[in-house]
Amino acid sequence: MKRRSLMLGLVTLALPLGALAQPYDTSRVVAIGGATTEIVYALGAADKLVARDSTSTFPARAQTLPDIGYMRALAAEGVLSVQPTLILTEPGAGPPETISVLQAASVPMVVVPAPFSGEGILAKITAIGDALGIPDKAQMLSDQVRAGLDDVATQVANDDTAPKRVLFVLSTQGGRIMASGTNTAADGIIAMAGGINAIDQFEGYRQLTAEAIAVAAPDVVLMMDREGDHASTAEALFAIPEMATTPAAQTGALVKMDGLLLLGFGPRTPQAAQALHDVLQGQG
C-alpha cells in the first residue's frame, strides 16, 4: 500500500493541490510520449484518446489520431484545440511555457514516471491505469510485462559467454559520432539485454572524440533503424576513420532496431530486450 501511495505522488506533481480527491474525467485523453500511448492501447482504453504526439507511432492505428506535434515542442493552442479532459505525459514534454499555459487552463495533467528500467515500465503502467480508473487491467498488464522481463533476466544470468561491449550511436551526421553514455534509454536496454555500455564516462548523449571511441572499443554498434537522410549503413559507419579500427568494424557488427521498440520502455520492452539479447549472443 505504501508503494502505491508513493507512486501516485510521483505522477501528480503537475496537478493543483487537492486534485487527488477528485476522479479524473477520462472522456477526452491526450497522450504525450510513445510509451504512454502504447500503454493506453495495451490497457484497452484507446477509445478514450482524442489526440497523441508525433512520437506515438505504435500501434499503427494510433497514427489515425490527431497529431499535436513533437512532445518537446508542443503548442498550447494545438493541445487545447482537441478539448482534453486529461493529459497523460512523460517527463521532458514542453516547452515549459506550453506546460504553464496548460496548467493555467486547469486541464488535469498526469506526469508518468519514466526511469529506464523494468521497474520504471511497471510504474508507468500502474500510473496510467490509476489515472484512467482501470487499475485491475493495469495489474494484469504489469504481470505480463514483468514475466517477460524476468524471462530475459534469467537468460542473461545464464549466459556462458562474455558480455559484448555495445556502443549506441544516435547519429553520424558530418562524420561525427553522437553516442549514449549512462542514464539513457539506450544504456538501460543494453544492460537489460546482457550487454555492457561501451561508454560510461558521462551521462546522456555527446559527440565522441577519436580517443573516446578507441577506449570504448565496442564489439557491437547499436542504432535506431531510420530512413532517408538519417539512415546509416554498416559500410558508411565503419568507413568513418575513428570507427574503422574498432572490434565492431572488424566483424561488421551493426545492429539496427526500431527506435520506439528499442528505447520506448513500454509494454514491448521485453521483446526488445529479448531480440537484442539474441543478436548479442550471436555476435562473435
Short mmCIF file of C-alpha atoms in Angstrom, two decimals:
data_model
loop_
_atom_site.label_atom_id
_atom_site.label_comp_id
_atom_site.label_asym_id
_atom_site.label_seq_id
_atom_site.Cartn_x
_atom_site.Cartn_y
_atom_site.Cartn_z
CA MET A 1 0.00 0.00 0.00
CA LYS A 2 2.84 2.39 0.82
CA ARG A 3 4.42 1.72 -2.58
CA ARG A 4 1.21 2.62 -4.41
CA SER A 5 0.82 5.88 -2.47
CA LEU A 6 4.40 6.90 -3.23
CA MET A 7 3.93 6.16 -6.92
CA LEU A 8 0.73 8.20 -7.07
CA GLY A 9 2.57 11.11 -5.50
CA LEU A 10 5.23 10.92 -8.18
CA VAL A 11 2.79 11.22 -11.06
CA THR A 12 0.58 14.04 -9.85
CA LEU A 13 3.16 16.78 -9.42
CA ALA A 14 1.58 18.77 -12.23
CA LEU A 15 -1.82 18.85 -10.54
CA PRO A 16 -3.12 21.61 -8.26
CA LEU A 17 -3.28 20.82 -4.55
CA GLY A 18 -6.43 18.90 -3.72
CA ALA A 19 -6.90 17.45 -7.20
CA LEU A 20 -6.26 13.91 -5.94
CA ALA A 21 -9.58 13.91 -4.14
CA GLN A 22 -11.41 14.17 -7.45
CA PRO A 23 -11.61 11.36 -10.05
CA TYR A 24 -10.33 12.25 -13.50
CA ASP A 25 -12.67 12.79 -16.42
CA THR A 26 -11.22 10.34 -18.94
CA SER A 27 -13.63 11.02 -21.76
CA ARG A 28 -11.08 13.00 -23.83
CA VAL A 29 -7.50 11.95 -23.14
CA VAL A 30 -4.38 13.30 -24.83
CA ALA A 31 -1.33 11.01 -24.69
CA ILE A 32 2.14 12.54 -24.98
CA GLY A 33 5.04 10.10 -25.36
CA GLY A 34 5.29 6.92 -27.39
CA ALA A 35 5.31 4.54 -24.43
CA THR A 36 2.41 6.34 -22.78
CA THR A 37 0.24 5.99 -25.87
CA GLU A 38 1.31 2.37 -26.28
CA ILE A 39 0.28 1.58 -22.71
CA VAL A 40 -3.14 3.19 -23.16
CA TYR A 41 -3.73 0.91 -26.14
CA ALA A 42 -2.40 -2.14 -24.29
CA LEU A 43 -4.85 -1.40 -21.48
CA GLY A 44 -7.73 -1.46 -23.96
CA ALA A 45 -8.51 2.22 -23.39
CA ALA A 46 -7.89 3.56 -26.90
CA ASP A 47 -11.49 4.77 -27.12
CA LYS A 48 -10.62 7.47 -24.58
CA LEU A 49 -7.89 9.00 -26.74
CA VAL A 50 -8.60 12.12 -28.79
CA ALA A 51 -5.01 13.03 -29.77
CA ARG A 52 -1.38 11.97 -29.48
CA ASP A 53 2.06 13.47 -30.05
CA SER A 54 4.27 12.70 -33.03
CA THR A 55 6.42 10.18 -31.12
CA SER A 56 3.35 7.99 -30.61
CA THR A 57 3.59 5.77 -33.67
CA PHE A 58 2.65 2.37 -32.22
CA PRO A 59 0.30 0.67 -32.65
CA ALA A 60 -0.21 1.80 -36.24
CA ARG A 61 -3.82 2.77 -35.61
CA ALA A 62 -2.61 5.42 -33.15
CA GLN A 63 -1.43 7.36 -36.18
CA THR A 64 -5.04 7.96 -37.21
CA LEU A 65 -5.46 10.22 -34.16
CA PRO A 66 -4.88 13.97 -34.47
CA ASP A 67 -1.17 14.75 -34.06
CA ILE A 68 -0.47 17.65 -31.67
CA GLY A 69 3.24 17.79 -32.56
CA TYR A 70 6.58 16.73 -31.13
CA MET A 71 6.45 16.24 -27.36
CA ARG A 72 9.29 18.68 -26.67
CA ALA A 73 7.94 21.39 -28.97
CA LEU A 74 4.22 21.47 -28.22
CA ALA A 75 1.98 24.46 -28.78
CA ALA A 76 -0.65 25.01 -26.10
CA GLU A 77 -3.21 26.02 -28.72
CA GLY A 78 -2.81 22.70 -30.52
CA VAL A 79 -3.26 20.67 -27.35
CA LEU A 80 -6.25 22.68 -26.14
CA SER A 81 -7.90 22.56 -29.58
CA VAL A 82 -8.89 18.92 -29.01
CA GLN A 83 -10.58 19.89 -25.72
CA PRO A 84 -8.78 17.41 -23.46
CA THR A 85 -10.21 16.44 -20.10
CA LEU A 86 -6.94 14.72 -19.10
CA ILE A 87 -3.36 14.85 -20.37
CA LEU A 88 -1.03 11.91 -19.85
CA THR A 89 2.56 12.91 -20.46
CA GLU A 90 6.12 11.80 -19.88
CA PRO A 91 8.87 13.94 -18.31
CA GLY A 92 10.50 16.29 -20.77
CA ALA A 93 7.34 17.41 -22.56
CA GLY A 94 7.35 21.08 -23.27
CA PRO A 95 8.48 23.72 -23.76
CA PRO A 96 7.92 24.98 -20.17
CA GLU A 97 5.77 27.88 -21.29
CA THR A 98 3.38 25.48 -23.01
CA ILE A 99 3.09 23.39 -19.85
CA SER A 100 2.42 26.57 -17.86
CA VAL A 101 -0.43 27.53 -20.21
CA LEU A 102 -1.96 24.05 -19.97
CA GLN A 103 -1.77 24.14 -16.18
CA ALA A 104 -3.34 27.60 -16.14
CA ALA A 105 -6.17 26.20 -18.28
CA SER A 106 -6.89 23.77 -15.40
CA VAL A 107 -6.55 20.67 -17.56
CA PRO A 108 -5.53 17.77 -15.27
CA MET A 109 -2.07 16.56 -16.24
CA VAL A 110 -0.50 13.31 -15.05
CA VAL A 111 3.27 13.15 -15.49
CA VAL A 112 4.10 9.48 -15.88
CA PRO A 113 7.35 8.25 -14.27
CA ALA A 114 9.96 7.22 -16.82
CA PRO A 115 13.06 5.56 -15.30
CA PHE A 116 14.98 3.45 -17.80
CA SER A 117 14.41 0.14 -16.02
CA GLY A 118 11.98 -2.73 -15.75
CA GLU A 119 10.54 -1.26 -12.57
CA GLY A 120 10.15 2.03 -14.40
CA ILE A 121 7.96 0.36 -17.03
CA LEU A 122 5.77 -1.20 -14.35
CA ALA A 123 5.49 2.19 -12.64
CA LYS A 124 4.31 3.74 -15.93
CA ILE A 125 1.65 1.08 -16.37
CA THR A 126 0.39 1.47 -12.81
CA ALA A 127 0.30 5.26 -13.05
CA ILE A 128 -1.63 5.26 -16.32
CA GLY A 129 -4.00 2.56 -15.13
CA ASP A 130 -4.74 4.56 -11.98
CA ALA A 131 -5.27 7.77 -13.94
CA LEU A 132 -7.70 6.05 -16.31
CA GLY A 133 -9.53 4.33 -13.47
CA ILE A 134 -8.65 0.80 -14.59
CA PRO A 135 -6.11 -0.43 -12.02
CA ASP A 136 -7.13 -4.08 -12.44
CA LYS A 137 -6.26 -4.03 -16.14
CA ALA A 138 -3.02 -2.28 -15.29
CA GLN A 139 -2.15 -5.03 -12.83
CA MET A 140 -2.77 -7.69 -15.47
CA LEU A 141 -0.57 -5.88 -17.99
CA SER A 142 2.13 -5.33 -15.36
CA ASP A 143 2.15 -9.03 -14.55
CA GLN A 144 2.59 -9.91 -18.23
CA VAL A 145 5.40 -7.40 -18.71
CA ARG A 146 7.14 -8.46 -15.50
CA ALA A 147 7.04 -12.10 -16.60
CA GLY A 148 8.67 -11.16 -19.91
CA LEU A 149 11.34 -9.09 -18.19
CA ASP A 150 12.06 -11.87 -15.70
CA ASP A 151 12.45 -14.37 -18.55
CA VAL A 152 15.08 -12.22 -20.28
CA ALA A 153 16.86 -11.58 -16.98
CA THR A 154 17.06 -15.32 -16.34
CA GLN A 155 18.58 -15.90 -19.77
CA VAL A 156 21.13 -13.14 -19.20
CA ALA A 157 22.08 -14.61 -15.84
CA ASN A 158 22.68 -17.98 -17.50
CA ASP A 159 24.71 -16.69 -20.44
CA ASP A 160 28.02 -18.54 -20.66
CA THR A 161 29.78 -16.05 -22.92
CA ALA A 162 31.43 -12.75 -22.03
CA PRO A 163 29.06 -9.79 -22.40
CA LYS A 164 29.55 -7.69 -25.52
CA ARG A 165 30.61 -4.05 -25.33
CA VAL A 166 27.86 -2.11 -27.10
CA LEU A 167 28.10 1.42 -28.45
CA PHE A 168 24.75 3.08 -29.09
CA VAL A 169 25.17 5.65 -31.85
CA LEU A 170 22.42 8.24 -32.08
CA SER A 171 23.71 9.94 -35.23
CA THR A 172 26.70 10.18 -37.56
CA GLN A 173 25.97 13.50 -39.25
CA GLY A 174 29.06 15.08 -40.70
CA GLY A 175 31.08 12.02 -39.74
CA ARG A 176 30.75 12.92 -36.05
CA ILE A 177 29.63 10.16 -33.70
CA MET A 178 26.89 11.15 -31.25
CA ALA A 179 26.65 8.33 -28.73
CA SER A 180 24.97 7.35 -25.50
CA GLY A 181 26.59 7.46 -22.11
CA THR A 182 24.89 6.36 -18.91
CA ASN A 183 21.39 7.19 -17.62
CA THR A 184 19.71 6.94 -21.02
CA ALA A 185 17.16 4.59 -22.53
CA ALA A 186 19.94 3.10 -24.66
CA ASP A 187 22.05 2.42 -21.58
CA GLY A 188 19.06 0.77 -19.90
CA ILE A 189 18.15 -1.56 -22.77
CA ILE A 190 21.78 -2.58 -23.32
CA ALA A 191 22.04 -3.67 -19.69
CA MET A 192 18.67 -5.41 -19.83
CA ALA A 193 19.84 -7.42 -22.84
CA GLY A 194 23.03 -8.50 -21.09
CA GLY A 195 25.44 -6.14 -22.82
CA ILE A 196 27.85 -3.55 -21.44
CA ASN A 197 27.54 0.08 -22.45
CA ALA A 198 30.90 0.86 -24.06
CA ILE A 199 30.63 4.47 -22.86
CA ASP A 200 30.46 5.02 -19.11
CA GLN A 201 32.41 8.25 -18.67
CA PHE A 202 29.44 10.60 -18.94
CA GLU A 203 25.64 10.75 -18.73
CA GLY A 204 23.35 11.47 -21.65
CA TYR A 205 24.44 11.91 -25.26
CA ARG A 206 27.64 13.52 -26.52
CA GLN A 207 29.84 13.65 -29.57
CA LEU A 208 32.75 11.25 -29.16
CA THR A 209 36.39 12.05 -29.81
CA ALA A 210 38.59 9.59 -31.67
CA GLU A 211 40.29 8.80 -28.38
CA ALA A 212 36.98 8.06 -26.65
CA ILE A 213 35.96 5.67 -29.43
CA ALA A 214 39.31 3.90 -29.23
CA VAL A 215 38.94 3.47 -25.48
CA ALA A 216 35.34 2.30 -25.84
CA ALA A 217 36.43 -0.47 -28.23
CA PRO A 218 32.86 -1.62 -28.98
CA ASP A 219 32.22 -5.18 -30.08
CA VAL A 220 28.83 -4.13 -31.46
CA VAL A 221 27.32 -0.84 -32.62
CA LEU A 222 23.61 -0.34 -31.94
CA MET A 223 21.50 2.19 -33.83
CA MET A 224 17.89 3.06 -34.49
CA ASP A 225 16.57 1.84 -37.83
CA ARG A 226 15.94 5.07 -39.70
CA GLU A 227 15.09 6.10 -43.24
CA GLY A 228 16.02 8.94 -45.52
CA ASP A 229 18.79 11.37 -44.58
CA HIS A 230 19.21 9.83 -41.13
CA ALA A 231 19.80 6.31 -42.44
CA SER A 232 23.20 4.74 -41.99
CA THR A 233 24.76 1.61 -43.44
CA ALA A 234 27.46 -0.54 -41.91
CA GLU A 235 29.76 0.41 -44.79
CA ALA A 236 29.29 4.14 -44.20
CA LEU A 237 29.54 3.85 -40.42
CA PHE A 238 32.71 1.80 -40.35
CA ALA A 239 34.30 3.94 -43.07
CA ILE A 240 34.49 6.78 -40.53
CA PRO A 241 38.17 6.76 -39.54
CA GLU A 242 37.51 6.73 -35.81
CA MET A 243 35.25 3.70 -36.17
CA ALA A 244 37.33 1.76 -38.68
CA THR A 245 39.71 0.28 -36.11
CA THR A 246 37.10 -0.85 -33.58
CA PRO A 247 36.36 -4.54 -32.96
CA ALA A 248 32.83 -3.90 -34.28
CA ALA A 249 34.25 -2.68 -37.59
CA GLN A 250 36.39 -5.78 -37.95
CA THR A 251 33.31 -8.00 -37.87
CA GLY A 252 30.80 -5.56 -39.35
CA ALA A 253 28.72 -5.81 -36.18
CA LEU A 254 25.98 -3.22 -36.62
CA VAL A 255 22.56 -3.86 -35.09
CA LYS A 256 19.61 -1.68 -36.08
CA MET A 257 16.22 -1.76 -34.37
CA ASP A 258 13.01 0.25 -34.44
CA GLY A 259 13.55 3.29 -32.23
CA LEU A 260 10.31 3.20 -30.24
CA LEU A 261 10.58 -0.53 -29.67
CA LEU A 262 14.21 -0.24 -28.59
CA LEU A 263 14.08 2.91 -26.47
CA GLY A 264 10.43 3.38 -25.56
CA PHE A 265 10.47 1.40 -22.30
CA GLY A 266 6.86 0.42 -22.76
CA PRO A 267 4.93 -2.88 -22.89
CA ARG A 268 7.08 -4.26 -25.73
CA THR A 269 10.40 -3.78 -23.95
CA PRO A 270 10.67 -7.48 -23.00
CA GLN A 271 10.51 -8.30 -26.73
CA ALA A 272 13.10 -5.61 -27.50
CA ALA A 273 15.44 -6.88 -24.78
CA GLN A 274 14.98 -10.45 -25.97
CA ALA A 275 15.72 -9.55 -29.58
CA LEU A 276 18.82 -7.55 -28.65
CA HIS A 277 20.00 -10.29 -26.29
CA ASP A 278 19.67 -12.90 -29.03
CA VAL A 279 21.61 -10.77 -31.50
CA LEU A 280 24.39 -10.03 -28.99
CA GLN A 281 24.69 -13.71 -28.17
CA GLY A 282 25.08 -14.46 -31.86
CA GLN A 283 27.93 -11.97 -32.29
CA GLY A 284 31.40 -13.48 -32.33
#
